[in-house]
């Protein structure tokens, strides 16, 4: 068990962490994608509900 945690620590030291600038940029990209995806899903939901209302009437 002790060896496992030593190896985990060694691997974490090898990790290249993103800079603050990169982190902000990547976070912005993810948030923009989420907004676009939410709008697309919302539009599809609205369209399908309206279509079903037309069929039912």
PDB file of N, CA and C in Angstrom:
ATOM      1  N   UNK A   1       0.831  -1.181   0.000  1.00  0.00           N
ATOM      2  CA  UNK A   1       0.000   0.000   0.000  1.00  0.00           C
ATOM      3  C   UNK A   1       0.878   1.248   0.000  1.00  0.00           C
ATOM      4  N   UNK A   2       1.946   1.195   0.776  1.00  0.00           N
ATOM      5  CA  UNK A   2       2.857   2.332   0.851  1.00  0.00           C
ATOM      6  C   UNK A   2       3.489   2.583  -0.521  1.00  0.00           C
ATOM      7  N   UNK A   3       3.842   1.508  -1.200  1.00  0.00           N
ATOM      8  CA  UNK A   3       4.452   1.610  -2.530  1.00  0.00           C
ATOM      9  C   UNK A   3       3.486   2.266  -3.520  1.00  0.00           C
ATOM     10  N   UNK A   4       2.222   1.906  -3.414  1.00  0.00           N
ATOM     11  CA  UNK A   4       1.203   2.461  -4.303  1.00  0.00           C
ATOM     12  C   UNK A   4       1.168   3.987  -4.183  1.00  0.00           C
ATOM     13  N   UNK A   5       1.120   4.491  -2.952  1.00  0.00           N
ATOM     14  CA  UNK A   5       1.043   5.935  -2.758  1.00  0.00           C
ATOM     15  C   UNK A   5       2.330   6.632  -3.188  1.00  0.00           C
ATOM     16  N   UNK A   6       3.468   5.982  -3.033  1.00  0.00           N
ATOM     17  CA  UNK A   6       4.728   6.546  -3.524  1.00  0.00           C
ATOM     18  C   UNK A   6       4.684   6.681  -5.036  1.00  0.00           C
ATOM     19  N   UNK A   7       4.169   5.645  -5.702  1.00  0.00           N
ATOM     20  CA  UNK A   7       4.077   5.672  -7.161  1.00  0.00           C
ATOM     21  C   UNK A   7       3.075   6.723  -7.634  1.00  0.00           C
ATOM     22  N   UNK A   8       1.986   6.872  -6.911  1.00  0.00           N
ATOM     23  CA  UNK A   8       1.009   7.907  -7.256  1.00  0.00           C
ATOM     24  C   UNK A   8       1.654   9.281  -7.135  1.00  0.00           C
ATOM     25  N   UNK A   9       2.388   9.499  -6.074  1.00  0.00           N
ATOM     26  CA  UNK A   9       3.086  10.774  -5.886  1.00  0.00           C
ATOM     27  C   UNK A   9       4.090  11.031  -6.990  1.00  0.00           C
ATOM     28  N   UNK A  10       4.821   9.999  -7.390  1.00  0.00           N
ATOM     29  CA  UNK A  10       5.802  10.145  -8.468  1.00  0.00           C
ATOM     30  C   UNK A  10       5.112  10.502  -9.779  1.00  0.00           C
ATOM     31  N   UNK A  11       3.984   9.878 -10.056  1.00  0.00           N
ATOM     32  CA  UNK A  11       3.246  10.182 -11.292  1.00  0.00           C
ATOM     33  C   UNK A  11       2.692  11.603 -11.265  1.00  0.00           C
ATOM     34  N   UNK A  12       2.222  12.045 -10.108  1.00  0.00           N
ATOM     35  CA  UNK A  12       1.700  13.409 -10.007  1.00  0.00           C
ATOM     36  C   UNK A  12       2.795  14.446 -10.226  1.00  0.00           C
ATOM     37  N   UNK A  13       4.009  14.128  -9.835  1.00  0.00           N
ATOM     38  CA  UNK A  13       5.124  15.055 -10.064  1.00  0.00           C
ATOM     39  C   UNK A  13       5.450  15.167 -11.546  1.00  0.00           C
ATOM     40  N   UNK A  14       5.155  14.126 -12.317  1.00  0.00           N
ATOM     41  CA  UNK A  14       5.405  14.146 -13.762  1.00  0.00           C
ATOM     42  C   UNK A  14       4.320  14.921 -14.524  1.00  0.00           C
ATOM     43  N   UNK A  15       3.184  15.130 -13.855  1.00  0.00           N
ATOM     44  CA  UNK A  15       2.046  15.765 -14.511  1.00  0.00           C
ATOM     45  C   UNK A  15       2.370  17.204 -14.875  1.00  0.00           C
ATOM     46  N   UNK A  16       1.983  17.594 -16.086  1.00  0.00           N
ATOM     47  CA  UNK A  16       2.126  18.989 -16.519  1.00  0.00           C
ATOM     48  C   UNK A  16       0.760  19.642 -16.359  1.00  0.00           C
ATOM     49  N   UNK A  17       0.657  20.551 -15.402  1.00  0.00           N
ATOM     50  CA  UNK A  17      -0.609  21.209 -15.125  1.00  0.00           C
ATOM     51  C   UNK A  17      -0.769  22.405 -16.048  1.00  0.00           C
ATOM     52  N   UNK A  18      -2.002  22.723 -16.451  1.00  0.00           N
ATOM     53  CA  UNK A  18      -2.211  23.874 -17.340  1.00  0.00           C
ATOM     54  C   UNK A  18      -1.945  25.186 -16.606  1.00  0.00           C
ATOM     55  N   UNK A  19      -1.562  26.187 -17.387  1.00  0.00           N
ATOM     56  CA  UNK A  19      -1.374  27.512 -16.799  1.00  0.00           C
ATOM     57  C   UNK A  19      -2.744  28.107 -16.489  1.00  0.00           C
ATOM     58  N   UNK A  20      -2.746  29.177 -15.711  1.00  0.00           N
ATOM     59  CA  UNK A  20      -4.016  29.820 -15.373  1.00  0.00           C
ATOM     60  C   UNK A  20      -4.701  30.328 -16.642  1.00  0.00           C
ATOM     61  N   UNK A  21      -3.911  30.856 -17.571  1.00  0.00           N
ATOM     62  CA  UNK A  21      -4.460  31.361 -18.835  1.00  0.00           C
ATOM     63  C   UNK A  21      -5.130  30.226 -19.618  1.00  0.00           C
ATOM     64  N   UNK A  22      -4.461  29.084 -19.719  1.00  0.00           N
ATOM     65  CA  UNK A  22      -5.032  27.932 -20.422  1.00  0.00           C
ATOM     66  C   UNK A  22      -6.291  27.428 -19.715  1.00  0.00           C
ATOM     67  N   UNK A  23      -6.243  27.392 -18.395  1.00  0.00           N
ATOM     68  CA  UNK A  23      -7.380  26.915 -17.617  1.00  0.00           C
ATOM     69  C   UNK A  23      -8.608  27.783 -17.858  1.00  0.00           C
ATOM     70  N   UNK A  24      -8.421  29.096 -17.874  1.00  0.00           N
ATOM     71  CA  UNK A  24      -9.532  30.016 -18.131  1.00  0.00           C
ATOM     72  C   UNK A  24     -10.062  29.815 -19.544  1.00  0.00           C
ATOM     73  N   UNK A  25      -9.146  29.653 -20.514  1.00  0.00           N
ATOM     74  CA  UNK A  25      -9.553  29.457 -21.905  1.00  0.00           C
ATOM     75  C   UNK A  25     -10.354  28.167 -22.055  1.00  0.00           C
ATOM     76  N   UNK A  26      -9.855  27.079 -21.510  1.00  0.00           N
ATOM     77  CA  UNK A  26     -10.535  25.788 -21.627  1.00  0.00           C
ATOM     78  C   UNK A  26     -11.884  25.807 -20.909  1.00  0.00           C
ATOM     79  N   UNK A  27     -11.942  26.467 -19.772  1.00  0.00           N
ATOM     80  CA  UNK A  27     -13.201  26.580 -19.041  1.00  0.00           C
ATOM     81  C   UNK A  27     -14.222  27.353 -19.865  1.00  0.00           C
ATOM     82  N   UNK A  28     -13.775  28.420 -20.522  1.00  0.00           N
ATOM     83  CA  UNK A  28     -14.666  29.194 -21.384  1.00  0.00           C
ATOM     84  C   UNK A  28     -15.201  28.368 -22.537  1.00  0.00           C
ATOM     85  N   UNK A  29     -14.340  27.558 -23.129  1.00  0.00           N
ATOM     86  CA  UNK A  29     -14.767  26.695 -24.239  1.00  0.00           C
ATOM     87  C   UNK A  29     -15.815  25.695 -23.757  1.00  0.00           C
ATOM     88  N   UNK A  30     -15.583  25.098 -22.616  1.00  0.00           N
ATOM     89  CA  UNK A  30     -16.535  24.117 -22.071  1.00  0.00           C
ATOM     90  C   UNK A  30     -17.875  24.785 -21.763  1.00  0.00           C
ATOM     91  N   UNK A  31     -17.842  25.954 -21.136  1.00  0.00           N
ATOM     92  CA  UNK A  31     -19.089  26.648 -20.809  1.00  0.00           C
ATOM     93  C   UNK A  31     -19.846  27.058 -22.067  1.00  0.00           C
ATOM     94  N   UNK A  32     -19.125  27.524 -23.094  1.00  0.00           N
ATOM     95  CA  UNK A  32     -19.770  27.891 -24.358  1.00  0.00           C
ATOM     96  C   UNK A  32     -20.429  26.673 -24.994  1.00  0.00           C
ATOM     97  N   UNK A  33     -19.744  25.545 -24.984  1.00  0.00           N
ATOM     98  CA  UNK A  33     -20.313  24.316 -25.534  1.00  0.00           C
ATOM     99  C   UNK A  33     -21.572  23.913 -24.779  1.00  0.00           C
ATOM    100  N   UNK A  34     -21.550  24.031 -23.468  1.00  0.00           N
ATOM    101  CA  UNK A  34     -22.716  23.676 -22.662  1.00  0.00           C
ATOM    102  C   UNK A  34     -23.903  24.567 -23.019  1.00  0.00           C
ATOM    103  N   UNK A  35     -23.664  25.865 -23.180  1.00  0.00           N
ATOM    104  CA  UNK A  35     -24.745  26.788 -23.530  1.00  0.00           C
ATOM    105  C   UNK A  35     -25.320  26.443 -24.898  1.00  0.00           C
ATOM    106  N   UNK A  36     -24.449  26.222 -25.885  1.00  0.00           N
ATOM    107  CA  UNK A  36     -24.911  25.876 -27.234  1.00  0.00           C
ATOM    108  C   UNK A  36     -25.706  24.573 -27.197  1.00  0.00           C
ATOM    109  N   UNK A  37     -25.194  23.588 -26.508  1.00  0.00           N
ATOM    110  CA  UNK A  37     -25.874  22.297 -26.413  1.00  0.00           C
ATOM    111  C   UNK A  37     -27.234  22.444 -25.739  1.00  0.00           C
ATOM    112  N   UNK A  38     -27.314  23.251 -24.689  1.00  0.00           N
ATOM    113  CA  UNK A  38     -28.582  23.461 -23.985  1.00  0.00           C
ATOM    114  C   UNK A  38     -29.596  24.147 -24.896  1.00  0.00           C
ATOM    115  N   UNK A  39     -29.149  25.114 -25.690  1.00  0.00           N
ATOM    116  CA  UNK A  39     -30.054  25.799 -26.619  1.00  0.00           C
ATOM    117  C   UNK A  39     -30.570  24.823 -27.672  1.00  0.00           C
ATOM    118  N   UNK A  40     -29.689  23.994 -28.213  1.00  0.00           N
ATOM    119  CA  UNK A  40     -30.096  23.015 -29.231  1.00  0.00           C
ATOM    120  C   UNK A  40     -31.104  22.026 -28.646  1.00  0.00           C
ATOM    121  N   UNK A  41     -30.822  21.499 -27.481  1.00  0.00           N
ATOM    122  CA  UNK A  41     -31.741  20.540 -26.852  1.00  0.00           C
ATOM    123  C   UNK A  41     -33.075  21.216 -26.526  1.00  0.00           C
ATOM    124  N   UNK A  42     -33.026  22.442 -26.030  1.00  0.00           N
ATOM    125  CA  UNK A  42     -34.257  23.175 -25.731  1.00  0.00           C
ATOM    126  C   UNK A  42     -35.084  23.426 -26.979  1.00  0.00           C
ATOM    127  N   UNK A  43     -34.429  23.796 -28.080  1.00  0.00           N
ATOM    128  CA  UNK A  43     -35.138  24.033 -29.343  1.00  0.00           C
ATOM    129  C   UNK A  43     -35.763  22.743 -29.864  1.00  0.00           C
ATOM    130  N   UNK A  44     -35.032  21.648 -29.772  1.00  0.00           N
ATOM    131  CA  UNK A  44     -35.582  20.361 -30.214  1.00  0.00           C
ATOM    132  C   UNK A  44     -36.780  19.967 -29.353  1.00  0.00           C
ATOM    133  N   UNK A  45     -36.687  20.172 -28.059  1.00  0.00           N
ATOM    134  CA  UNK A  45     -37.786  19.857 -27.154  1.00  0.00           C
ATOM    135  C   UNK A  45     -39.016  20.683 -27.512  1.00  0.00           C
ATOM    136  N   UNK A  46     -38.818  21.972 -27.706  1.00  0.00           N
ATOM    137  CA  UNK A  46     -39.931  22.855 -28.065  1.00  0.00           C
ATOM    138  C   UNK A  46     -40.569  22.415 -29.379  1.00  0.00           C
ATOM    139  N   UNK A  47     -39.748  22.123 -30.380  1.00  0.00           N
ATOM    140  CA  UNK A  47     -40.257  21.713 -31.690  1.00  0.00           C
ATOM    141  C   UNK A  47     -41.038  20.407 -31.595  1.00  0.00           C
ATOM    142  N   UNK A  48     -40.537  19.453 -30.854  1.00  0.00           N
ATOM    143  CA  UNK A  48     -41.239  18.174 -30.720  1.00  0.00           C
ATOM    144  C   UNK A  48     -42.553  18.317 -29.963  1.00  0.00           C
ATOM    145  N   UNK A  49     -42.582  19.154 -28.951  1.00  0.00           N
ATOM    146  CA  UNK A  49     -43.828  19.386 -28.210  1.00  0.00           C
ATOM    147  C   UNK A  49     -44.860  20.027 -29.131  1.00  0.00           C
ATOM    148  N   UNK A  50     -44.436  21.019 -29.908  1.00  0.00           N
ATOM    149  CA  UNK A  50     -45.361  21.667 -30.839  1.00  0.00           C
ATOM    150  C   UNK A  50     -45.851  20.683 -31.895  1.00  0.00           C
ATOM    151  N   UNK A  51     -44.975  19.844 -32.391  1.00  0.00           N
ATOM    152  CA  UNK A  51     -45.361  18.840 -33.380  1.00  0.00           C
ATOM    153  C   UNK A  51     -46.385  17.866 -32.798  1.00  0.00           C
ATOM    154  N   UNK A  52     -46.150  17.417 -31.590  1.00  0.00           N
ATOM    155  CA  UNK A  52     -47.104  16.515 -30.935  1.00  0.00           C
ATOM    156  C   UNK A  52     -48.442  17.204 -30.695  1.00  0.00           C
ATOM    157  N   UNK A  53     -48.408  18.483 -30.343  1.00  0.00           N
ATOM    158  CA  UNK A  53     -49.661  19.225 -30.161  1.00  0.00           C
ATOM    159  C   UNK A  53     -50.442  19.304 -31.467  1.00  0.00           C
ATOM    160  N   UNK A  54     -49.761  19.489 -32.582  1.00  0.00           N
ATOM    161  CA  UNK A  54     -50.433  19.531 -33.882  1.00  0.00           C
ATOM    162  C   UNK A  54     -51.046  18.179 -34.229  1.00  0.00           C
ATOM    163  N   UNK A  55     -50.343  17.118 -33.902  1.00  0.00           N
ATOM    164  CA  UNK A  55     -50.835  15.774 -34.206  1.00  0.00           C
ATOM    165  C   UNK A  55     -52.049  15.437 -33.346  1.00  0.00           C
ATOM    166  N   UNK A  56     -52.010  15.791 -32.077  1.00  0.00           N
ATOM    167  CA  UNK A  56     -53.078  15.453 -31.141  1.00  0.00           C
ATOM    168  C   UNK A  56     -54.350  16.244 -31.454  1.00  0.00           C
ATOM    169  N   UNK A  57     -54.241  17.474 -31.887  1.00  0.00           N
ATOM    170  CA  UNK A  57     -55.419  18.320 -32.151  1.00  0.00           C
ATOM    171  C   UNK A  57     -56.151  17.869 -33.330  1.00  0.00           C
TER     172      UNK A  57
END
